[in-house]
């Protein structure tokens, strides 16, 4: 894919490196494990991989606490291993996106170590340091006590086994000030109001572009800019990561866009932002304008949080059409990732997961597939003694089973860092599903192939069809004469659905049963079934 805006044409495949494949026997996935399985991603038909963080990190947030933005953590391998992944991905026509975590670094990053060392340190202002709240502003208690917190912000994570969110501030007794962390105390927030921080972070983008990286998934976009007064917020807006939708952030993103667009070597590089905001209208603003562009793509999470319900999904799709189309912004679609329960688990059955795959892969925009969803993996059940994530997200991060053997294609050795997902030794592994043409894995592969071959599905227009209650249907069309009709049953009942005039070939059906048949006038949808139809 070498088109100018290649990110519009591809299906991206998210790899959480710790959970993909271990090759060195430590129970944690690594870059070599990713390299060995690039053929799986290419066979599936994806056009890009997104790697969650593999940088040097103490792993307080499993890599989203970066101690060196320009090096690989030894747990995952070396920078040469990374280069090999890029080279071999490119050889398979796969673009490579890497995660980039600008809102915060690790507290072990040399910048923070320096910043923390004294109030006079030249990097003091690279992070958010504040004095005790003074008595005159309602503070009470000795220095560093909870009554003296600079504001009421709470961090996003509760911690393993905890239910209350701690404050977003940690007291540093040596220098006598608090520092801000919207996530863990081990993740101090960088101060993007400081031009030195902007310059240093822009250099980290250049470092990876020079190594051939095609784009960045930008973490916690909405939180980057802060209210310079760090004012208290209403309790209902906690944690503030969701509410720091600030003008300062847009300014930063516009600047970063210039860095990325300004990279001289082809292909064009891109940014897809994690804009974790509750409405598509808010997300839309992070694409910027033609004159002042911001993100090339943005995640839009309302559909990920929507129940499996025709009305809820129709509203989500309408919100995308209403907010993104008018400004020429290209949507993204995502059902699962490393932060949320997998959609197979949320929706409760494989047939719904199959129908959801049809939705994901036939709407207008760039779909993101989270490794393992193509197997219909469910979240692992993680007993208390094996829970490790301070954000409670272990289940969806279970290791990927490659085959039915005891080690499931991972290096034999200790148990992986998290338990296997259900049925890893039965049908829920790559080898078993590759052997079974009726598997969900083959359904994903067919959908990706059909999408790639159809200009209508890749880039065409979108229009709703009139459908019975509990069913959604749409037409995708591209000039001169490519068209597809998509019908999805959300009701669980199935039944007859009227078709637009003409004869239609069943190109994809979630169960596979009707593929190759021709329909005219009406089609019988299976319960929780979905079809893609092409004109005969
Ligand atoms: C969003 C990432 O997806 C998540 O895994 C991480 O914990 C937070 N940002 C903080 O970096």
Coordinates of C-alpha atoms and ligand atoms in Angstrom, one line a residue:
X1 CA 0.0 0.0 0.0
X2 CA 1.8 3.1 -1.2
X3 CA -1.2 5.4 -1.8
X4 CA -0.8 8.9 -0.4
X5 CA -3.3 8.3 2.4
X6 CA -2.6 4.6 2.8
X7 CA -4.1 4.6 6.3
X8 CA -7.5 4.9 4.7
X9 CA -7.2 1.7 2.8
X10 CA -5.7 -0.7 5.3
X11 CA -7.1 -2.9 8.1
X12 CA -4.8 -2.4 11.1
X13 CA -3.9 -5.3 13.4
X14 CA -3.1 -4.4 17.0
X15 CA -0.3 -6.5 18.7
X16 CA 0.1 -6.3 22.4
X17 CA 3.7 -7.5 22.5
X18 CA 3.7 -9.1 25.9
X19 CA 0.8 -11.4 24.9
X20 CA 1.6 -12.2 21.2
X21 CA 4.3 -14.9 21.4
X22 CA 7.3 -15.6 23.6
X23 CA 10.4 -17.0 22.0
X24 CA 13.0 -16.7 24.9
X25 CA 11.2 -18.7 27.6
X26 CA 10.4 -16.0 30.1
X27 CA 6.6 -16.2 29.7
X28 CA 6.4 -12.7 28.1
X29 CA 6.0 -12.1 24.4
X30 CA 8.8 -10.5 22.5
X31 CA 9.7 -8.8 19.2
X32 CA 11.1 -12.1 17.8
X33 CA 7.7 -13.7 18.5
X34 CA 6.1 -10.9 16.5
X35 CA 8.5 -11.4 13.6
X36 CA 7.9 -15.1 13.5
X37 CA 4.1 -14.5 13.1
X38 CA 4.0 -11.7 10.6
X39 CA 2.9 -14.3 8.1
X40 CA -0.2 -14.8 10.1
X41 CA -1.0 -11.1 9.9
X42 CA -0.3 -11.0 6.2
X43 CA -2.3 -14.2 5.6
X44 CA -5.2 -12.7 7.4
X45 CA -5.0 -9.8 5.0
X46 CA -4.2 -6.8 7.3
X47 CA -2.3 -3.9 5.8
X48 CA -0.7 -2.5 9.0
X49 CA 0.4 -3.6 12.4
X50 CA 0.2 -1.4 15.5
X51 CA 2.6 -2.4 18.3
X52 CA 1.7 -1.4 21.8
X53 CA 4.8 -0.2 23.7
X54 CA 8.0 -2.2 23.6
X55 CA 10.2 0.6 25.0
X56 CA 12.4 0.5 28.1
X57 CA 10.1 0.5 31.0
X58 CA 9.8 -0.6 34.6
X59 CA 6.4 -2.0 33.5
X60 CA 4.3 -0.4 36.2
X61 CA 1.7 0.0 33.5
X62 CA 3.1 -2.7 31.3
X63 CA 5.1 -0.4 29.0
X64 CA 2.8 2.7 29.1
X65 CA 5.4 4.0 31.6
X66 CA 8.3 4.7 29.2
X67 CA 11.8 5.1 30.7
X68 CA 13.5 5.6 27.3
X69 CA 11.5 6.6 24.3
X70 CA 14.3 5.6 21.9
X71 CA 15.2 2.1 23.1
X72 CA 13.7 -1.4 23.3
X73 CA 13.2 -3.0 26.7
X74 CA 15.4 -6.1 27.0
X75 CA 12.3 -8.1 27.9
X76 CA 11.2 -7.7 24.3
X77 CA 14.7 -7.9 22.6
X78 CA 16.9 -5.3 21.0
X79 CA 16.7 -2.5 18.6
X80 CA 18.0 -4.8 15.9
X81 CA 15.1 -7.1 16.6
X82 CA 12.8 -4.1 16.1
X83 CA 14.5 -3.3 12.8
X84 CA 14.0 -6.8 11.7
X85 CA 10.3 -6.6 12.5
X86 CA 10.0 -3.4 10.4
X87 CA 12.0 -4.8 7.5
X88 CA 10.0 -8.1 7.4
X89 CA 6.7 -6.3 7.9
X90 CA 7.5 -4.0 5.0
X91 CA 8.5 -7.0 2.9
X92 CA 4.9 -8.3 3.4
X93 CA 3.4 -5.0 2.5
X94 CA 2.5 -4.3 6.2
X95 CA 2.9 -0.8 7.5
X96 CA 4.2 -0.4 11.0
X97 CA 2.6 1.8 13.6
X98 CA 4.2 2.2 17.0
X99 CA 2.6 3.4 20.2
X100 CA 3.8 6.8 21.4
X101 CA 3.1 7.9 24.9
X102 CA 3.4 11.7 25.2
X103 CA 1.2 12.5 28.2
X104 CA 3.6 10.9 30.8
X105 CA 6.9 9.2 31.1
X106 CA 8.1 6.7 33.6
X107 CA 9.3 8.1 37.0
X108 CA 12.5 6.3 36.0
X109 CA 13.0 8.3 32.9
X110 CA 16.2 10.3 33.2
X111 CA 14.2 13.4 32.5
X112 CA 12.1 12.8 35.6
X113 CA 15.0 11.6 37.7
X114 CA 16.6 15.0 36.9
X115 CA 13.4 16.9 37.4
X116 CA 12.9 15.4 40.8
X117 CA 16.5 16.0 42.0
X118 CA 15.9 19.6 43.0
X119 CA 13.6 22.6 42.6
X120 CA 16.5 24.3 40.7
X121 CA 17.1 21.5 38.2
X122 CA 16.8 22.6 34.6
X123 CA 14.3 19.9 33.9
X124 CA 12.1 20.8 37.0
X125 CA 9.5 22.4 34.7
X126 CA 9.4 19.4 32.3
X127 CA 6.8 18.0 34.7
X128 CA 4.0 19.4 36.8
X129 CA 5.3 20.3 40.3
X130 CA 3.2 22.2 42.7
X131 CA 3.5 23.5 46.3
X132 CA 1.2 22.4 49.1
X133 CA -2.2 24.1 48.9
X134 CA -1.8 27.1 51.3
X135 CA -4.0 27.7 54.3
X136 CA -5.5 30.7 52.6
X137 CA -6.8 28.4 49.8
X138 CA -8.3 25.9 52.3
X139 CA -5.3 23.7 52.8
X140 CA -4.8 22.1 56.2
X141 CA -2.4 19.7 57.8
X142 CA 1.4 19.4 57.7
X143 CA 3.3 19.6 54.4
X144 CA 2.5 16.7 52.0
X145 CA -0.6 15.7 53.8
X146 CA -3.9 15.0 51.9
X147 CA -5.4 18.2 53.2
X148 CA -2.7 20.0 51.2
X149 CA -3.2 18.5 47.8
X150 CA -2.8 21.1 45.0
X151 CA -6.2 20.2 43.6
X152 CA -8.9 17.5 43.7
X153 CA -7.9 15.5 40.6
X154 CA -7.9 11.8 40.9
X155 CA -5.7 9.3 39.0
X156 CA -7.3 7.1 36.4
X157 CA -6.3 3.7 38.0
X158 CA -7.5 2.3 41.3
X159 CA -4.7 -0.2 41.7
X160 CA -4.9 -4.0 41.9
X161 CA -7.7 -5.1 44.2
X162 CA -8.6 -1.5 45.2
X163 CA -11.9 0.4 44.5
X164 CA -11.1 4.0 45.4
X165 CA -9.1 6.2 43.0
X166 CA -6.2 7.8 44.8
X167 CA -5.3 11.5 44.2
X168 CA -3.4 12.4 40.9
X169 CA -0.6 13.8 43.0
X170 CA 2.4 12.3 44.8
X171 CA 4.4 14.2 47.5
X172 CA 8.1 14.3 47.0
X173 CA 9.5 14.8 50.5
X174 CA 13.1 15.6 49.3
X175 CA 12.1 18.6 47.2
X176 CA 9.0 19.4 49.2
X177 CA 6.5 19.6 46.3
X178 CA 3.8 17.4 44.7
X179 CA 4.0 16.1 41.2
X180 CA 1.0 15.3 38.9
X181 CA 0.2 11.9 37.5
X182 CA -3.1 11.3 35.8
X183 CA -2.3 7.6 35.8
X184 CA 0.0 5.9 38.3
X185 CA 2.6 7.7 40.6
X186 CA 5.1 5.9 38.4
X187 CA 3.8 7.8 35.4
X188 CA 4.4 11.6 36.0
X189 CA 2.7 13.9 33.5
X190 CA 5.0 15.7 31.1
X191 CA 4.5 19.5 30.9
X192 CA 3.8 20.2 27.2
X193 CA 3.6 23.9 28.0
X194 CA 7.4 23.8 28.1
X195 CA 8.9 24.2 24.6
X196 CA 11.9 22.0 25.6
X197 CA 9.5 19.1 26.2
X198 CA 7.9 19.6 22.8
X199 CA 11.3 19.7 21.1
X200 CA 12.6 16.6 22.9
X201 CA 9.4 14.6 22.3
X202 CA 9.4 15.6 18.6
X203 CA 12.9 14.2 18.3
X204 CA 11.6 10.9 19.6
X205 CA 9.1 10.8 16.7
X206 CA 11.9 11.5 14.3
X207 CA 14.0 8.7 15.8
X208 CA 11.4 6.1 14.9
X209 CA 10.5 7.6 11.5
X210 CA 14.2 7.4 10.7
X211 CA 14.0 3.6 11.5
X212 CA 11.2 3.2 9.0
X213 CA 8.1 3.5 11.2
X214 CA 5.1 4.5 9.2
X215 CA 3.0 6.0 11.9
X216 CA 2.2 6.4 15.5
X217 CA -0.7 5.5 17.8
X218 CA -0.7 8.5 20.1
X219 CA -1.7 7.6 23.7
X220 CA -4.1 9.7 25.8
X221 CA -4.3 12.6 23.3
X222 CA -7.1 14.4 25.2
X223 CA -5.0 14.7 28.3
X224 CA -1.8 16.3 26.9
X225 CA -2.7 19.9 27.4
X226 CA -3.5 21.0 31.0
X227 CA -5.5 23.9 32.4
X228 CA -2.5 26.1 33.4
X229 CA -4.2 26.9 36.7
X230 CA -4.8 23.2 37.5
X231 CA -8.2 24.2 38.9
X232 CA -10.4 21.8 40.9
X233 CA -13.0 20.0 38.7
X234 CA -16.5 18.8 39.5
X235 CA -16.6 15.4 41.2
X236 CA -18.6 14.1 38.3
X237 CA -15.7 14.8 35.9
X238 CA -13.3 12.4 37.7
X239 CA -10.8 11.2 36.6
X240 CA -9.6 14.3 34.8
X241 CA -8.1 12.3 31.9
X242 CA -11.5 12.3 30.3
X243 CA -12.2 16.0 30.8
X244 CA -8.9 17.6 29.9
X245 CA -10.2 18.3 26.4
X246 CA -8.2 21.6 26.3
X247 CA -7.3 24.1 23.6
X248 CA -3.6 23.6 24.6
X249 CA -3.9 20.0 23.4
X250 CA -5.0 21.0 19.9
X251 CA -2.1 23.4 19.6
X252 CA 0.3 20.5 20.5
X253 CA -1.3 18.1 18.0
X254 CA -1.1 20.7 15.2
X255 CA 2.6 21.1 16.0
X256 CA 3.2 17.3 16.0
X257 CA 1.3 17.0 12.7
X258 CA 3.8 19.3 11.1
X259 CA 6.7 17.1 12.5
X260 CA 5.1 14.0 11.0
X261 CA 3.9 15.5 7.7
X262 CA 7.3 17.2 7.4
X263 CA 9.2 13.9 7.3
X264 CA 10.9 14.0 3.9
X265 CA 11.0 10.3 2.9
X266 CA 8.1 8.4 1.5
X267 CA 5.7 6.9 2.4
X268 CA 3.6 9.6 4.2
X269 CA 3.7 9.0 7.9
X270 CA 0.6 9.3 10.1
X271 CA -0.8 9.6 13.6
X272 CA -3.9 7.8 15.0
X273 CA -4.8 9.3 18.3
X274 CA -6.4 7.7 21.3
X275 CA -8.9 10.4 22.0
X276 CA -10.6 9.0 25.0
X277 CA -13.7 11.3 25.1
X278 CA -17.3 10.3 25.5
X279 CA -18.8 11.8 22.3
X280 CA -18.0 11.6 18.6
X281 CA -18.5 15.3 18.3
X282 CA -15.6 15.9 20.7
X283 CA -13.5 13.3 18.9
X284 CA -14.1 15.1 15.6
X285 CA -12.4 18.2 16.7
X286 CA -9.1 16.4 17.0
X287 CA -8.9 16.0 13.2
X288 CA -8.5 19.8 12.9
X289 CA -9.3 21.6 9.7
X290 CA -7.8 21.6 6.2
X291 CA -5.9 24.8 7.1
X292 CA -4.8 23.5 10.5
X293 CA -4.8 19.7 10.4
X294 CA -4.4 17.7 13.6
X295 CA -4.7 13.9 13.7
X296 CA -4.8 11.8 10.5
X297 CA -7.1 9.4 12.3
X298 CA -8.7 9.2 15.7
X299 CA -10.1 6.3 17.6
X300 CA -13.8 6.9 18.4
X301 CA -14.8 4.8 21.4
X302 CA -18.6 5.2 21.7
X303 CA -19.2 2.2 19.5
X304 CA -16.8 0.1 21.6
X305 CA -18.9 1.0 24.7
X306 CA -22.2 0.4 22.9
X307 CA -24.3 -2.7 23.7
X308 CA -25.0 -5.2 21.0
X309 CA -28.3 -3.4 20.0
X310 CA -29.5 -2.1 16.7
X311 CA -30.6 1.2 18.0
X312 CA -27.4 1.9 19.9
X313 CA -25.3 1.0 16.9
X314 CA -27.4 3.0 14.6
X315 CA -26.9 6.0 16.8
X316 CA -23.1 5.5 16.9
X317 CA -22.9 5.2 13.1
X318 CA -25.2 8.3 12.7
X319 CA -22.9 10.2 15.0
X320 CA -19.9 9.3 12.9
X321 CA -21.7 10.3 9.7
X322 CA -23.0 13.6 11.2
X323 CA -19.7 14.7 12.8
X324 CA -16.9 13.3 10.6
X325 CA -18.2 13.3 7.0
X326 CA -18.9 17.0 6.9
X327 CA -15.3 17.9 7.8
X328 CA -13.8 15.3 5.5
X329 CA -12.5 13.3 8.5
X330 CA -11.8 9.6 7.9
X331 CA -13.4 7.4 10.7
X332 CA -11.9 4.5 12.5
X333 CA -13.8 1.4 13.9
X334 CA -12.7 -0.7 16.8
X335 CA -14.4 -3.4 18.9
X336 CA -11.7 -4.6 21.1
X337 CA -8.3 -3.5 22.5
X338 CA -5.9 -4.1 25.4
X339 CA -7.9 -1.8 27.7
X340 CA -11.4 -3.2 27.5
X341 CA -13.2 -6.6 27.7
X342 CA -13.1 -8.3 24.3
X343 CA -16.3 -7.9 22.3
X344 CA -16.7 -11.7 22.2
X345 CA -16.9 -11.5 26.0
X346 CA -19.1 -8.4 26.1
X347 CA -21.6 -9.6 23.5
X348 CA -21.8 -13.0 24.9
X349 CA -21.6 -15.4 21.9
X350 CA -19.5 -16.3 18.9
X351 CA -22.4 -15.7 16.5
X352 CA -22.6 -12.1 17.7
X353 CA -18.8 -11.7 17.5
X354 CA -19.1 -12.9 13.9
X355 CA -21.8 -10.4 13.1
X356 CA -19.8 -7.7 14.8
X357 CA -16.9 -8.5 12.6
X358 CA -19.1 -7.8 9.5
X359 CA -20.0 -4.4 11.0
X360 CA -16.3 -3.6 11.8
X361 CA -15.1 -4.5 8.4
X362 CA -17.8 -3.0 6.1
X363 CA -18.3 0.5 7.5
X364 CA -16.7 3.6 6.0
X365 CA -13.4 4.1 7.8
X366 CA -10.3 2.3 8.9
X367 CA -10.9 -0.9 11.0
X368 CA -8.6 -1.9 13.9
X369 CA -8.5 -5.6 14.7
X370 CA -7.1 -6.5 18.2
X371 CA -4.9 -9.7 18.0
X372 CA -7.0 -12.7 19.0
X373 CA -10.4 -11.3 18.0
X374 CA -10.0 -13.1 14.7
X375 CA -10.1 -16.3 16.8
X376 CA -13.2 -15.2 18.7
X377 CA -11.1 -15.2 21.9
X378 CA -12.9 -14.6 25.2
X379 CA -11.2 -12.8 28.0
X380 CA -9.2 -15.0 30.3
X381 CA -10.6 -15.6 33.8
X382 CA -7.7 -14.3 36.0
X383 CA -7.7 -15.5 39.6
X384 CA -7.0 -12.8 42.2
X385 CA -3.4 -14.1 42.8
X386 CA -2.5 -13.7 39.1
X387 CA -4.0 -10.3 38.7
X388 CA -1.3 -7.8 37.9
X389 CA -2.8 -4.8 36.2
X390 CA -3.6 -1.7 38.3
X391 CA -6.4 -0.9 35.8
X392 CA -8.1 -4.3 36.0
X393 CA -7.5 -5.1 32.4
X394 CA -5.8 -8.5 32.6
X395 CA -8.5 -10.6 31.0
X396 CA -8.3 -9.1 27.5
X397 CA -4.5 -9.3 27.6
X398 CA -4.3 -13.1 27.9
X399 CA -1.7 -14.7 25.7
X400 CA -2.5 -15.6 22.1
X401 CA -2.6 -19.4 21.6
X402 CA -1.0 -20.4 18.3
X403 CA -1.7 -24.2 18.5
X404 CA -3.3 -26.8 20.8
X405 CA 0.0 -28.1 22.4
X406 CA 0.6 -27.5 26.1
X407 CA 2.8 -24.4 25.4
X408 CA 0.4 -23.2 22.6
X409 CA 3.3 -22.3 20.3
X410 CA 5.0 -20.2 23.0
X411 CA 8.5 -21.1 24.1
X412 CA 8.2 -23.9 26.6
X413 CA 9.1 -22.6 30.1
X414 CA 7.2 -20.9 32.8
X415 CA 3.5 -20.2 32.5
X416 CA 2.9 -17.0 30.5
X417 CA 2.5 -13.8 32.5
X418 CA -1.3 -14.2 32.3
X419 CA -3.4 -17.3 32.1
X420 CA -4.6 -18.7 28.7
X421 CA -8.0 -17.7 27.4
X422 CA -10.8 -20.3 27.5
X423 CA -10.6 -23.3 25.2
X424 CA -7.0 -22.5 24.1
X425 CA -6.4 -26.3 23.8
X426 CA -9.6 -26.9 21.8
X427 CA -10.9 -24.6 19.1
X428 CA -9.4 -21.3 20.3
X429 CA -6.0 -21.3 18.7
X430 CA -4.6 -20.4 15.3
X431 CA -3.7 -23.8 14.1
X432 CA -7.1 -25.4 14.9
X433 CA -9.0 -22.6 13.2
X434 CA -6.8 -22.5 10.1
X435 CA -7.7 -26.1 9.6
X436 CA -11.4 -25.4 9.8
X437 CA -12.8 -23.4 6.9
X438 CA -16.0 -22.7 9.0
X439 CA -14.0 -21.0 11.8
X440 CA -14.3 -17.3 12.7
X441 CA -10.7 -16.9 11.7
X442 CA -11.6 -17.9 8.1
X443 CA -14.6 -15.5 8.3
X444 CA -12.3 -12.6 9.2
X445 CA -10.0 -13.6 6.4
X446 CA -12.8 -13.7 3.8
X447 CA -14.1 -10.3 5.0
X448 CA -10.7 -8.7 4.7
X449 CA -10.3 -10.2 1.2
X450 CA -13.7 -9.0 0.1
X451 CA -13.0 -5.6 1.5
X452 CA -9.6 -5.2 -0.2
X453 CA -11.1 -6.2 -3.5
X454 CA -14.0 -3.8 -3.4
X455 CA -13.5 0.0 -3.9
X456 CA -17.0 0.4 -2.4
X457 CA -16.1 -1.3 0.9
X458 CA -12.7 0.3 1.2
X459 CA -13.5 3.9 0.4
X460 CA -17.1 4.1 -0.9
X461 CA -20.1 6.1 0.2
X462 CA -22.4 4.9 3.0
X463 CA -26.2 4.9 3.0
X464 CA -28.7 3.4 5.3
X465 CA -31.2 0.8 4.0
X466 CA -34.8 0.5 5.3
X467 CA -34.8 -2.7 7.4
X468 CA -37.1 -4.5 9.9
X469 CA -36.8 -3.7 13.6
X470 CA -33.6 -5.2 15.1
X471 CA -31.8 -5.4 11.8
X472 CA -29.4 -2.8 10.4
X473 CA -28.5 -2.6 6.7
X474 CA -26.4 -0.3 4.6
X475 CA -25.2 0.2 1.1
X476 CA -21.6 1.0 0.2
X477 CA -21.0 2.3 -3.2
X478 CA -18.1 3.6 -5.3
X479 CA -18.0 4.9 -8.9
X480 CA -18.4 3.7 -11.5
X481 CA -20.4 0.6 -10.5
X482 CA -19.1 -1.1 -7.4
X483 CA -21.8 -1.7 -4.7
X484 CA -22.2 -3.8 -1.6
X485 CA -25.3 -4.4 0.6
X486 CA -24.6 -5.3 4.2
X487 CA -27.3 -6.7 6.5
X488 CA -26.8 -7.4 10.2
X489 CA -29.3 -9.0 12.6
X490 CA -28.9 -7.6 16.2
X491 CA -32.2 -9.2 17.4
X492 CA -31.1 -12.8 17.8
X493 CA -34.3 -13.8 15.9
X494 CA -33.2 -13.5 12.3
X495 CA -35.9 -13.6 9.6
X496 CA -36.7 -12.2 6.2
X497 CA -35.2 -8.9 5.1
X498 CA -36.3 -7.1 1.9
X499 CA -33.6 -6.4 -0.6
X500 CA -33.0 -3.5 -3.0
X501 CA -34.1 -4.3 -6.6
X502 CA -31.9 -6.7 -8.6
X503 CA -30.2 -10.1 -8.0
X504 CA -27.6 -10.3 -5.3
X505 CA -24.8 -12.8 -4.7
X506 CA -24.1 -13.7 -1.1
X507 CA -20.4 -12.8 -0.9
X508 CA -20.0 -13.4 2.8
X509 CA -22.3 -14.9 5.4
X510 CA -21.3 -15.1 9.0
X511 CA -22.0 -18.9 9.2
X512 CA -20.6 -19.4 5.7
X513 CA -23.7 -21.4 4.8
X514 CA -25.2 -19.2 2.1
X515 CA -22.1 -18.0 0.4
X516 CA -22.3 -18.4 -3.4
X517 CA -26.1 -18.4 -3.4
X518 CA -28.1 -15.8 -5.2
X519 CA -31.0 -13.8 -3.6
X520 CA -33.6 -11.6 -5.1
X521 CA -36.4 -9.6 -3.4
X522 CA -35.8 -10.9 0.1
X523 CA -33.2 -12.7 2.1
X524 CA -33.5 -14.8 5.2
X525 CA -31.1 -13.7 7.8
X526 CA -29.9 -16.3 10.3
X527 CA -30.3 -15.4 14.0
X528 CA -27.4 -13.1 14.9
X529 CA -26.3 -13.5 11.3
X530 CA -24.9 -11.0 8.9
X531 CA -24.3 -11.0 5.1
X532 CA -22.4 -9.0 2.5
X533 CA -24.1 -9.0 -0.9
X534 CA -22.8 -8.0 -4.3
X535 CA -24.8 -7.4 -7.4
X536 CA -25.0 -10.4 -9.6
Ligands
LIG1 C1 -4.1 4.3 27.3 C2 -3.5 3.0 27.1 O1 -4.2 2.3 26.0 C3 -3.5 2.2 28.4 O2 -3.2 0.9 28.3 C4 -2.6 3.0 29.3 O3 -2.7 2.4 30.6 C5 -3.0 4.4 29.5 N1 -3.3 5.0 28.2 C6 -1.9 5.2 30.1 O4 -0.8 5.3 29.3

